[in-house]
Amino acid sequence: MSTKKKTSAKKSSEAEGTGTAELTEAEILEMQDSMSSEWGEGAPRKAKAFWPSALRLAGTFREHKLGLAVVLAFGIVSTVLTVWAPSILGDAMDVIFDGFLGDGVEFGALGRLLLIVLGMYVIAALFDWLQGRLLNDVVMDIVYDLRERIEAKVNRLPLSYFDTRQRGDLLSRTTNDVDNVQTALQQAFASLVYAVLTIVGITVMMFWLSWQLALIALIALPISGVVIGIIGAKSQKLFTAQWRGTGRLNGHVEESFTGHDLVTVFDRQDSMREQFDTRNEELWEASYKAQFYSGMIMPIMQWVTYLGYVGIAVVGGLRIAAGQMSLGQVTAFIQYSREFNAPLGEVAGMANMLISGVASAERIFELLDAEEQEPDGQITARGPVGGASSAEAPGGRAEATGAGIVEGEAGSSAPAGRIVPRQELTGPTRGRIEFDHVAFSYTPEKPLISDLSLTAEPGQTIAIVGPTGAGKTTLVNLIMRFYEIDAGEIRLDGVDIRALDRGAVRSRVGMVLQDAVLFGGTIRENIRYGRLDATDEEVVAAATATFVDRFVHTLPDGYDTVIEDEGANVSAGERQLITIARAFLADPALLILDEATSSVDTRTEVLVQEAMAALRTDRTSFVIAHRLSTIRDADVILVMEHGDIVEQGSHDALLAAGGAYHRLYWSQFADGVDPDEDEAVLEGTTTGPVPAVAATEFEAE
Ligand SMILES: Nc1ncnc2c1ncn2[C@@H]1O[C@H](COP(=O)(O)OP(=O)(O)OP(=O)(O)O)[C@@H](O)[C@H]1O
């Protein structure tokens, strides 16, 4: 076996070059992290700053001081009784021993002592149980509060927080880490309280009985410490190697599963199998060594402990012979020295759990400390308020200043840090949107929108076109107030949207995105999500207007069809239609549409187009447009490049201007594609031939 392992280890280094992508150290550590909790093995996760985080975690107990004091008091009572009992048992033994040597055993005295011991153990057990119950209650309260705080916090975090973090990581912080803290507090804390009290109690009793024997018993401690230190460090390294091996093997397996088709096509099964064997054997070897070394710790510690017993027995015997101690005292002492190791082992076992719990608490604190979005009504306008273009916009400036949202005149530079006073929109929303010299960037290092102005009159359809990364989605994100702008103003019906509650802005806007988001309920529920108090008739009316009704009738359960796995049982186009119906039912004053250009068959595509057109009627709509028909019919076309609007106007006006839009349009049709062909697309992926020129000009930037 070992020869085989050696040859394969050699093979492994040869195979490395041709092998699958190796995992980085960070990935291995991450994997180790996630697996250690699942498999209960491996090195514990460590906090970046253990003590500050541990103290802060301890700080969460502050509100439960009284409960904790009672837990501690119960713990002390239970431990004192448990620690005291062996000494009384020793007295009982002396009564028996003296009775045998003298005039017979005094059963009355013996019975009294035994009853006392029994009573002590019963009371100790009762207090121990009470302490456990109370601690559980306290910990559950603490974790309940923690969950509440996390939930509230997540709702106050800006979208940019989620952009920069992995969803899985956030999910893990809010679920696994909280569970981990709960387990650590419940188990490790209880054990630590028990262990510390017991160790202190037993040490006191041992020194009280005989300091010489106590020293012999305690000498085993540093010896055990050295053993654990040396072997522990070695096995820690081996465990890391084991995790690295696991990581590499998992990486390989994952790659061969996901790339199965590729492997088959290139006929690489043999080399993949060879690599698997190599990694599997590497893992076997690493695991074997890790288990071997870590398995040595316990027997060596046992051996050291037994050596201690021998020392105690010998010296204890000599002291009995010399009349310095009674047999009962030495027996009690041996009992103490046996009990001494149990809490020590428990502390060692719980240390990992505690370290891991503090690491989890640290991750939760990081989340709780994250910078929040400014609360509604206290929004700080950071940059200057512009005004030139909006002053020219009909009605725009007058309404804005009339509404008293901004201090100072239009066009003036407002001082940074000015609070925008809260406003409310009264009456029906007209849907007028103005961007007034808006500047925005996701990160300060990468400026995006520098000076953007536009006005969308109520009921107008605004088509946004431009190359990928031009800022089309960003524009609609700003309307939705998913992000706060750096300078300028965005006004809805003349009111700075920062003066409104975010909810008030978003409730007036309907969004239909390319990725139709459906949840796992029925079609009816998914549509009703647009307006929860809508009647069944209204749901069906919305579905009929948006062609959902048609395909719903072909489904066996009709509107009660449950959407599976994010919509696996309805096609992509049908999903999109359902989201359109949802927006239709919500009847928002403003609409944001992202036209789908892919994964929809031509017939459904036409329906989607018509449904979107129905939805746009009588409301201000911003369409991230891909289809010429939409663009041509739009009241205003915004041509965006590098975060700014390089051109805006109607189709005819822009064509006549001969600028970027003109270039786009003619490059699109230069190869003789019929300009009246409505199905043609600007960014070129769905239907109809799209000349390469167009793709180059609008996508390759
Ligand atoms: N959440 C974000 N955080 C940081 N940068 C972002 C974020 N979202 C987009 N960006 C960057 O901002 C720029 C504009 O992106 P945006 O999504 O608005 O472009 P787009 O015109 O909608 O592109 P596409 O047509 O590909 O969707 C891009 O450079 C993009 O990388």
XYZ file of C-alpha atoms and ligand atoms in Angstrom:
732
model
C 0.000 0.000 0.000
C 2.678 2.424 1.025
C 4.737 1.772 -2.122
C 1.676 2.457 -4.187
C 1.142 5.673 -2.299
C 4.732 6.726 -2.872
C 4.583 6.150 -6.616
C 1.340 8.007 -6.910
C 2.700 10.888 -4.888
C 5.492 11.101 -7.445
C 2.973 10.895 -10.226
C 1.092 13.729 -8.634
C 3.898 16.188 -9.134
C 4.127 15.171 -12.775
C 0.410 15.478 -13.273
C 0.383 18.899 -11.669
C 1.397 20.756 -14.783
C -1.391 19.376 -16.897
C -3.837 19.442 -14.049
C -6.929 21.414 -13.294
C -6.695 24.890 -11.818
C -5.187 24.730 -8.346
C -7.001 26.343 -5.477
C -5.416 29.319 -3.851
C -4.559 29.384 -0.172
C -7.444 31.779 0.483
C -9.897 29.472 -1.240
C -8.658 26.544 0.767
C -9.060 28.498 3.987
C -12.562 29.512 2.933
C -13.437 25.925 2.157
C -11.897 24.854 5.422
C -14.080 27.402 7.161
C -17.286 26.237 5.591
C -16.496 22.564 5.943
C -15.216 22.654 9.474
C -18.634 23.681 10.698
C -20.283 21.009 8.606
C -17.952 18.183 9.409
C -16.916 19.343 12.844
C -13.236 18.928 12.069
C -10.212 20.984 11.191
C -8.803 24.153 12.598
C -11.276 26.541 14.200
C -12.034 29.796 12.475
C -10.131 32.578 14.118
C -11.245 36.098 14.843
C -9.109 38.899 13.403
C -9.107 40.633 16.757
C -10.070 38.004 19.307
C -10.107 39.987 22.531
C -11.917 43.116 21.332
C -14.559 40.918 19.703
C -14.798 38.647 22.748
C -15.220 41.680 25.014
C -17.854 43.124 22.739
C -19.664 39.801 22.739
C -19.442 39.792 26.515
C -20.879 43.324 26.370
C -24.073 41.919 24.846
C -24.647 40.233 28.219
C -24.888 43.642 29.870
C -28.641 43.818 29.615
C -28.887 40.394 31.211
C -26.601 41.097 34.152
C -29.080 39.879 36.721
C -29.749 36.609 34.914
C -26.032 35.998 34.554
C -25.367 36.748 38.218
C -27.979 34.142 39.155
C -26.440 31.657 36.690
C -23.061 32.233 38.297
C -24.454 31.950 41.832
C -26.201 28.669 40.987
C -22.993 27.444 39.361
C -21.010 28.263 42.485
C -23.489 26.456 44.763
C -23.501 23.395 42.512
C -19.691 23.288 42.215
C -18.990 23.858 45.913
C -21.303 20.979 46.808
C -19.858 18.658 44.156
C -16.293 19.475 45.161
C -16.961 19.131 48.826
C -18.695 15.748 48.619
C -15.591 13.538 48.036
C -13.979 14.935 51.184
C -17.016 13.864 53.233
C -16.934 10.498 51.495
C -13.309 10.314 52.683
C -14.566 10.885 56.230
C -17.071 8.068 55.718
C -14.257 5.808 54.599
C -12.288 6.718 57.733
C -15.328 5.748 59.844
C -15.375 2.305 58.168
C -11.583 1.867 58.347
C -11.378 2.983 61.999
C -14.331 0.687 62.804
C -12.541 -2.323 61.332
C -9.380 -1.524 63.259
C -11.240 -0.647 66.499
C -14.551 -1.594 68.123
C -16.639 -1.978 65.020
C -18.119 0.394 62.465
C -20.348 3.176 63.806
C -23.217 2.738 61.380
C -25.130 5.712 62.762
C -22.275 8.112 61.980
C -21.637 6.390 58.639
C -25.307 6.644 57.640
C -25.380 10.353 58.559
C -22.307 11.058 56.441
C -23.673 9.111 53.490
C -27.012 10.927 53.735
C -25.215 14.269 53.771
C -23.257 13.298 50.645
C -26.421 12.105 48.934
C -28.184 15.349 49.825
C -25.222 17.381 48.543
C -25.220 15.583 45.203
C -28.995 15.960 44.811
C -28.894 19.699 45.578
C -25.839 20.141 43.331
C -27.644 18.405 40.461
C -30.720 20.576 40.988
C -28.696 23.800 40.925
C -26.767 22.567 37.927
C -30.021 21.946 36.063
C -31.410 25.345 37.086
C -28.201 27.026 36.001
C -28.356 25.329 32.596
C -32.003 26.318 32.088
C -31.400 29.910 33.052
C -28.293 30.193 30.898
C -30.237 28.843 27.920
C -32.932 31.449 28.467
C -30.395 34.257 28.729
C -28.512 33.113 25.622
C -31.707 32.716 23.633
C -32.730 36.254 24.583
C -29.322 37.577 23.564
C -29.432 35.774 20.215
C -33.026 36.914 19.652
C -31.906 40.528 20.153
C -28.934 39.949 17.862
C -31.199 38.621 15.084
C -33.519 41.602 15.485
C -30.579 43.990 15.257
C -29.238 42.238 12.162
C -32.635 42.275 10.450
C -33.092 45.986 11.185
C -29.550 46.677 10.047
C -29.905 44.841 6.747
C -32.913 47.042 5.962
C -30.848 50.160 6.607
C -27.878 49.143 4.485
C -27.415 50.879 1.150
C -27.485 48.834 -2.026
C -23.815 49.547 -2.554
C -23.081 47.386 0.505
C -24.624 44.386 -1.234
C -22.823 45.185 -4.494
C -19.454 44.768 -2.882
C -20.175 41.562 -1.009
C -21.088 38.039 -1.896
C -24.704 37.199 -1.138
C -23.633 33.842 0.279
C -21.339 35.550 2.734
C -24.092 37.865 3.945
C -26.477 34.981 4.267
C -23.894 33.106 6.240
C -23.367 36.037 8.591
C -27.056 36.350 9.283
C -27.729 32.631 9.751
C -24.714 30.368 10.352
C -22.758 32.905 12.340
C -25.687 33.673 14.605
C -26.218 29.950 15.177
C -22.544 29.542 15.856
C -22.575 32.310 18.448
C -25.611 30.712 20.071
C -23.934 27.297 20.264
C -20.723 28.816 21.576
C -22.520 30.791 24.249
C -24.762 27.931 25.295
C -22.232 25.152 25.333
C -18.839 26.732 25.691
C -19.948 29.309 28.200
C -21.693 26.760 30.430
C -18.699 24.452 30.226
C -16.253 27.219 30.964
C -18.189 28.369 34.013
C -18.352 24.777 35.238
C -14.709 24.094 34.414
C -13.251 27.222 36.003
C -15.294 26.846 39.178
C -14.498 23.140 39.440
C -10.798 23.612 38.838
C -10.595 26.360 41.462
C -12.652 24.313 43.933
C -10.677 21.112 43.451
C -7.345 22.922 43.685
C -8.402 24.491 46.983
C -9.539 21.101 48.315
C -6.357 19.352 47.196
C -4.122 21.906 48.888
C -6.338 21.764 51.957
C -5.894 17.982 52.165
C -2.150 17.913 51.437
C 0.015 20.447 49.641
C 2.663 17.798 48.900
C 0.194 15.561 47.063
C -1.321 18.643 45.414
C 2.061 19.546 43.912
C 2.500 16.015 42.549
C -0.962 16.154 40.988
C -0.358 19.576 39.468
C 3.045 18.712 37.994
C 1.144 16.679 35.390
C -0.301 19.940 34.044
C 2.821 21.510 32.555
C 3.880 18.118 31.197
C 0.498 17.746 29.478
C 0.817 21.340 28.230
C 4.169 20.616 26.613
C 2.826 17.428 25.015
C -0.224 19.220 23.639
C 1.962 22.109 22.468
C 4.387 19.947 20.519
C 2.042 17.362 19.074
C -0.781 19.870 18.647
C 1.382 22.182 16.539
C 2.488 19.267 14.388
C -1.023 17.952 13.879
C -2.313 21.470 13.178
C 0.091 21.619 10.216
C -1.003 18.193 9.103
C -4.656 19.156 9.368
C -3.956 22.178 7.185
C -2.367 19.829 4.658
C -5.437 17.622 4.933
C -7.696 20.574 4.184
C -5.496 21.629 1.324
C -5.795 18.100 -0.041
C -9.569 18.195 0.440
C -9.699 21.540 -1.335
C -7.685 20.276 -4.273
C -9.729 17.118 -4.559
C -12.997 19.016 -4.329
C -11.755 21.510 -6.913
C -10.944 18.643 -9.222
C -14.260 16.878 -8.677
C -16.188 20.100 -9.152
C -14.305 20.852 -12.330
C -14.829 17.401 -13.759
C -18.542 17.552 -12.951
C -19.160 21.012 -14.346
C -16.860 20.464 -17.301
C -18.064 16.936 -17.945
C -19.099 17.691 -21.512
C -15.763 19.327 -22.257
C -13.842 16.408 -20.783
C -15.844 13.965 -22.896
C -15.499 16.019 -26.063
C -11.709 16.241 -25.690
C -11.485 12.624 -24.524
C -9.673 13.584 -21.353
C -11.382 11.056 -19.079
C -8.202 9.062 -18.488
C -6.074 12.011 -17.498
C -8.870 13.346 -15.301
C -9.139 9.973 -13.582
C -5.375 9.878 -13.077
C -5.450 13.331 -11.519
C -8.303 12.269 -9.315
C -6.354 9.219 -8.125
C -3.321 11.344 -7.382
C -5.259 13.884 -5.391
C -7.274 11.230 -3.625
C -4.111 9.485 -2.494
C -2.509 12.760 -1.435
C -5.551 13.395 0.688
C -5.412 9.879 2.098
C -1.803 10.372 3.108
C -2.376 13.785 4.657
C -5.460 12.581 6.543
C -3.658 9.473 7.777
C -0.774 11.481 9.225
C -3.060 14.118 10.713
C -5.186 11.482 12.417
C -2.117 9.575 13.574
C -0.519 12.552 15.296
C -3.698 14.005 16.728
C -4.652 10.532 17.928
C -1.433 10.370 19.951
C -2.373 13.281 22.186
C -4.978 11.494 24.251
C -2.953 8.324 25.064
C 0.121 10.404 26.025
C -1.957 12.607 28.273
C -3.545 9.547 29.837
C -0.108 8.120 30.473
C 1.045 11.331 32.162
C -2.124 11.294 34.269
C -1.586 7.694 35.365
C 1.994 8.545 36.242
C 0.553 11.230 38.518
C -1.749 8.660 40.167
C 1.217 6.389 40.832
C 3.082 9.301 42.455
C 0.041 10.195 44.585
C -0.494 6.557 45.606
C 3.144 6.103 46.626
C 3.533 9.394 48.519
C -0.016 9.082 49.917
C 0.761 5.552 51.187
C 3.940 6.796 52.859
C 2.023 9.633 54.518
C -0.644 7.227 55.794
C 2.087 4.972 57.165
C 3.669 7.988 58.854
C 0.274 8.897 60.330
C 0.244 12.279 58.529
C -2.911 11.514 56.559
C -5.832 9.163 56.939
C -6.801 6.568 54.332
C -10.027 8.462 53.730
C -8.102 11.669 52.992
C -5.815 9.968 50.471
C -8.814 8.260 48.826
C -10.572 11.619 48.641
C -7.415 13.131 47.168
C -7.211 10.474 44.455
C -10.849 11.161 43.656
C -10.038 14.908 43.341
C -7.062 14.343 41.104
C -9.241 12.187 38.810
C -11.905 14.878 38.672
C -9.312 17.562 38.031
C -8.636 16.349 34.499
C -12.232 16.250 33.360
C -12.813 20.045 33.383
C -9.369 20.583 31.848
C -10.294 18.340 28.929
C -13.589 20.141 28.652
C -11.884 23.547 28.499
C -9.582 22.291 25.752
C -12.550 20.877 23.851
C -14.589 24.020 24.247
C -11.756 26.402 23.336
C -12.243 25.640 19.639
C -15.933 26.270 19.905
C -15.394 29.514 21.761
C -12.770 30.756 19.305
C -15.093 29.934 16.459
C -17.997 31.621 18.256
C -15.996 34.807 18.748
C -14.969 34.710 15.077
C -18.641 34.500 14.142
C -19.513 37.299 16.538
C -16.821 39.413 14.896
C -18.370 38.831 11.480
C -21.767 39.812 12.845
C -20.312 42.960 14.434
C -18.717 43.870 11.094
C -22.171 43.710 9.540
C -23.714 45.704 12.381
C -20.998 48.357 12.065
C -21.367 48.796 8.311
C -22.160 52.290 7.139
C -25.901 52.761 6.716
C -27.862 54.641 4.131
C -28.950 58.038 5.377
C -32.391 57.831 6.982
C -35.304 59.331 5.061
C -35.765 62.975 5.968
C -32.124 63.466 6.883
C -30.523 63.192 3.502
C -27.438 65.238 3.000
C -26.993 66.832 -0.392
C -23.268 66.563 -0.942
C -22.536 68.336 -4.165
C -23.539 71.583 -5.805
C -27.090 72.049 -7.069
C -27.013 72.774 -10.750
C -29.716 74.487 -12.671
C -28.991 75.881 -16.084
C -30.681 73.210 -18.115
C -33.549 72.616 -15.773
C -34.265 76.311 -15.532
C -34.992 76.078 -19.214
C -37.152 73.027 -18.774
C -40.788 74.000 -18.868
C -42.172 74.329 -15.410
C -39.355 72.384 -13.829
C -37.374 74.998 -11.971
C -40.356 76.979 -10.808
C -41.921 73.932 -9.204
C -38.747 72.831 -7.592
C -37.893 76.118 -5.959
C -41.557 76.713 -5.237
C -41.635 73.469 -3.309
C -38.906 74.887 -1.127
C -36.677 71.859 -1.283
C -33.380 73.516 -1.782
C -31.883 76.378 0.013
C -30.313 78.943 -2.258
C -30.936 79.793 -5.867
C -30.925 77.424 -8.746
C -27.517 77.202 -10.249
C -25.761 78.223 -7.078
C -23.323 75.974 -5.362
C -24.897 74.737 -2.172
C -22.607 74.086 0.751
C -21.638 70.422 1.081
C -23.498 68.578 3.795
C -26.771 70.477 3.449
C -29.745 68.532 4.826
C -32.629 68.245 2.377
C -35.853 68.963 4.292
C -38.484 66.249 4.118
C -41.374 66.665 1.630
C -44.433 64.716 0.693
C -46.044 64.252 -2.680
C -49.694 65.121 -2.485
C -52.324 64.418 -5.094
C -51.951 62.091 -8.051
C -48.440 61.642 -9.367
C -47.991 63.207 -12.787
C -44.731 61.458 -13.471
C -42.489 64.333 -14.472
C -38.861 63.452 -13.965
C -35.975 65.892 -14.120
C -32.290 65.230 -13.836
C -30.586 68.491 -13.008
C -26.803 68.430 -13.504
C -26.535 65.109 -11.797
C -23.165 63.609 -10.948
C -22.757 60.092 -9.675
C -20.214 57.318 -9.368
C -20.413 53.971 -7.627
C -16.894 54.357 -6.325
C -14.909 57.584 -6.026
C -12.017 56.033 -7.973
C -14.158 55.444 -11.061
C -16.207 58.516 -12.033
C -19.243 57.617 -14.102
C -21.911 60.295 -14.535
C -20.369 63.765 -14.398
C -23.107 66.172 -15.492
C -26.377 64.729 -16.636
C -29.538 66.725 -17.259
C -32.801 65.617 -18.774
C -36.511 66.166 -18.449
C -39.185 63.552 -18.980
C -42.648 65.035 -19.278
C -45.623 63.111 -17.883
C -46.683 60.280 -20.174
C -43.570 60.411 -22.342
C -41.627 57.341 -23.327
C -37.893 57.820 -22.963
C -35.731 55.286 -24.771
C -32.228 54.912 -23.397
C -29.681 53.510 -25.818
C -25.943 53.176 -25.677
C -23.107 50.689 -25.525
C -22.723 48.275 -22.665
C -21.400 49.989 -19.550
C -22.651 53.396 -20.744
C -24.715 53.866 -17.593
C -28.230 52.987 -18.767
C -29.004 50.815 -15.765
C -27.337 53.357 -13.504
C -29.736 56.021 -14.722
C -32.756 53.963 -13.699
C -31.073 52.970 -10.423
C -30.850 56.659 -9.611
C -34.524 57.247 -10.377
C -35.372 54.412 -7.989
C -33.043 55.998 -5.425
C -31.133 52.761 -5.060
C -28.079 54.992 -4.813
C -27.707 58.603 -3.672
C -26.349 61.056 -6.212
C -23.133 62.991 -5.603
C -24.265 66.320 -7.017
C -27.239 67.942 -8.685
C -30.844 66.942 -8.188
C -33.367 64.446 -9.457
C -36.918 65.716 -9.171
C -40.199 63.860 -9.347
C -43.085 66.228 -10.118
C -40.805 69.065 -9.107
C -39.782 67.619 -5.733
C -36.232 66.544 -5.002
C -36.525 62.783 -4.566
C -34.119 62.994 -1.622
C -36.791 64.984 0.186
C -39.211 62.072 -0.218
C -39.228 58.789 1.597
C -37.529 56.115 -0.483
C -40.695 54.045 -0.199
C -42.738 56.946 -1.566
C -40.512 57.171 -4.640
C -40.394 53.429 -5.265
C -44.124 52.917 -4.799
C -44.673 55.273 -7.733
C -42.337 53.411 -10.036
C -42.937 50.046 -11.667
C -39.969 48.035 -12.876
C -39.841 45.245 -15.408
C -36.352 43.882 -15.705
C -34.692 41.529 -18.164
C -34.351 38.899 -15.468
C -37.971 38.343 -14.594
C -38.030 37.786 -10.853
C -40.783 35.436 -9.732
C -41.154 33.826 -6.352
C -42.290 30.311 -5.614
C -46.033 30.996 -5.333
C -48.879 30.688 -7.828
C -49.147 32.814 -10.963
C -52.054 34.644 -9.359
C -49.989 35.448 -6.260
C -47.078 36.574 -8.384
C -49.251 39.014 -10.285
C -51.038 40.189 -7.151
C -47.662 41.047 -5.640
C -47.967 44.284 -7.658
C -50.926 45.385 -5.546
C -51.802 43.168 -2.637
C -55.377 44.386 -2.250
C -56.293 43.728 -5.899
C -59.366 41.567 -6.484
C -59.252 38.386 -8.563
C -61.030 40.247 -11.363
C -58.385 42.961 -11.365
C -55.654 40.327 -11.475
C -57.299 38.661 -14.460
C -57.847 42.041 -16.154
C -54.141 42.858 -15.766
C -53.259 39.383 -17.022
C -55.536 39.778 -20.018
C -54.106 43.169 -20.964
C -50.604 41.713 -20.892
C -51.314 38.373 -22.665
C -50.716 36.305 -19.554
C -54.314 35.142 -19.619
C -53.745 33.426 -22.964
C -51.066 31.028 -21.855
C -52.467 30.624 -18.356
C -55.451 28.841 -19.896
C -53.159 26.261 -21.421
C -51.818 25.318 -17.992
C -53.694 22.569 -16.105
C -53.965 24.624 -12.923
C -54.481 27.986 -14.630
C -53.782 30.921 -12.347
C -53.133 28.509 -9.490
C -50.116 26.997 -11.233
C -47.251 27.111 -8.787
C -44.085 28.610 -10.236
C -41.360 26.057 -9.702
C -37.719 26.786 -9.055
C -37.821 30.414 -9.952
C -40.111 29.755 -12.869
C -38.805 26.544 -14.396
C -42.283 25.461 -15.504
C -43.015 28.654 -17.439
C -40.864 29.894 -20.297
C -38.618 32.940 -20.063
C -41.034 34.979 -22.175
C -44.009 33.915 -20.076
C -42.160 34.855 -16.928
C -41.539 38.251 -18.401
C -45.221 38.599 -19.268
C -46.128 37.788 -15.658
C -43.825 40.528 -14.399
C -45.387 42.921 -16.888
C -48.854 41.957 -15.620
C -47.636 42.564 -12.089
C -46.488 46.083 -13.003
C -49.742 46.655 -14.893
C -51.729 45.787 -11.792
C -49.604 48.101 -9.649
C -50.491 50.915 -12.081
C -47.479 53.105 -11.298
C -47.120 56.655 -12.579
C -43.603 55.886 -13.730
C -42.280 52.858 -15.454
C -38.844 51.427 -15.937
C -38.523 48.741 -18.565
C -35.512 46.767 -19.567
C -36.270 45.206 -22.917
C -35.333 41.577 -23.136
C -33.372 40.618 -26.183
C -32.596 37.010 -25.570
C -33.977 33.596 -24.673
C -37.449 34.405 -25.949
C -38.961 32.916 -29.072
C -40.158 35.305 -31.771
C -43.866 34.801 -31.133
C -43.566 35.439 -27.382
C -41.228 38.321 -28.122
C -44.005 40.012 -30.092
C -46.398 39.463 -27.194
C -43.867 40.872 -24.735
C -43.446 43.912 -26.954
C -47.173 44.465 -27.188
C -47.644 43.933 -23.448
C -44.903 46.451 -22.724
C -46.511 48.919 -25.129
C -49.830 48.473 -23.295
C -48.088 49.014 -20.022
C -46.409 52.207 -21.235
C -49.643 53.864 -22.252
C -50.321 57.028 -20.242
C -47.328 56.825 -17.988
C -43.831 58.178 -18.052
C -41.643 55.316 -19.116
C -37.919 54.884 -19.200
C -37.049 52.016 -21.484
C -33.588 50.556 -21.736
C -34.323 49.910 -25.339
C -32.948 47.329 -27.694
C -35.629 47.283 -30.344
C -35.882 49.809 -33.115
C -39.663 49.866 -32.933
C -39.539 51.018 -29.315
C -36.797 53.495 -30.011
C -38.483 54.990 -33.030
C -41.796 55.359 -31.228
C -40.203 56.927 -28.138
C -40.857 60.607 -27.455
C -37.250 61.158 -26.445
C -34.232 59.032 -27.215
C -31.277 59.359 -24.867
C -28.012 58.234 -26.360
C -25.607 57.465 -23.533
C -21.872 56.993 -23.619
C -19.468 56.834 -20.686
C -22.129 57.776 -18.160
C -23.331 60.865 -19.943
C -26.044 61.656 -22.410
C -24.294 62.514 -25.631
C -27.500 63.152 -27.527
C -31.169 63.436 -26.774
C -34.214 64.099 -28.904
C -36.747 62.431 -31.133
C -35.843 59.832 -33.713
C -36.290 62.253 -36.590
C -34.470 65.131 -34.888
C -31.534 62.932 -33.949
C -31.291 61.469 -37.394
C -31.279 64.952 -38.864
C -28.592 66.056 -36.394
C -26.222 63.509 -37.876
C -24.509 62.596 -34.605
C -24.043 59.415 -32.608
C -27.606 58.258 -33.103
C -27.391 58.888 -36.807
C -24.250 56.769 -36.973
C -25.927 54.027 -35.019
C -29.031 54.044 -37.092
C -27.312 53.994 -40.456
C -24.705 51.510 -39.454
C -27.614 49.329 -38.441
C -29.223 49.524 -41.833
C -26.243 50.116 -44.041
C -26.327 46.577 -45.367
C -29.753 47.002 -46.794
C -31.818 45.758 -43.921
C -35.267 47.198 -44.239
C -35.485 50.242 -41.957
C -39.166 49.526 -41.435
C -38.453 46.100 -40.076
C -39.735 46.411 -36.527
C -38.128 43.258 -35.273
C -34.598 44.494 -35.809
C -32.624 45.225 -32.672
C -30.060 47.851 -31.969
C -27.662 45.945 -29.831
C -28.144 43.031 -31.976
C -28.849 39.622 -30.501
C -32.414 38.539 -31.020
C -34.004 38.521 -34.376
C -33.012 39.709 -37.802
C -29.558 40.101 -39.218
C -27.505 42.758 -37.504
C -24.533 44.088 -39.423
C -21.174 43.698 -37.770
C -20.625 47.453 -38.022
C -23.443 48.077 -35.620
C -22.151 45.620 -33.142
C -18.712 47.131 -33.347
C -19.912 50.610 -32.860
C -22.298 50.067 -29.993
C -20.972 47.164 -28.097
C -17.277 46.981 -28.535
C -16.432 50.054 -26.479
N -23.082 48.259 -8.462
C -22.044 48.729 -9.101
N -20.904 49.034 -8.432
C -19.838 49.534 -9.098
N -19.815 49.784 -10.413
C -20.917 49.506 -11.131
C -22.090 48.957 -10.504
N -23.030 48.789 -11.451
C -22.473 49.185 -12.608
N -21.217 49.628 -12.425
C -20.323 50.187 -13.425
O -20.923 51.363 -13.902
C -20.820 51.442 -15.310
C -22.200 51.610 -15.933
O -22.925 50.407 -15.692
P -24.433 50.200 -16.139
O -24.871 48.885 -15.639
O -25.222 51.390 -15.745
O -24.275 50.169 -17.715
P -25.334 49.765 -18.804
O -25.291 50.826 -19.828
O -26.650 49.486 -18.173
O -24.696 48.435 -19.366
P -25.419 47.123 -19.913
O -26.062 47.484 -21.199
O -24.281 46.178 -20.101
O -26.376 46.690 -18.872
C -20.097 50.212 -15.757
O -18.725 50.563 -15.937
C -20.226 49.257 -14.619
O -19.083 48.442 -14.511
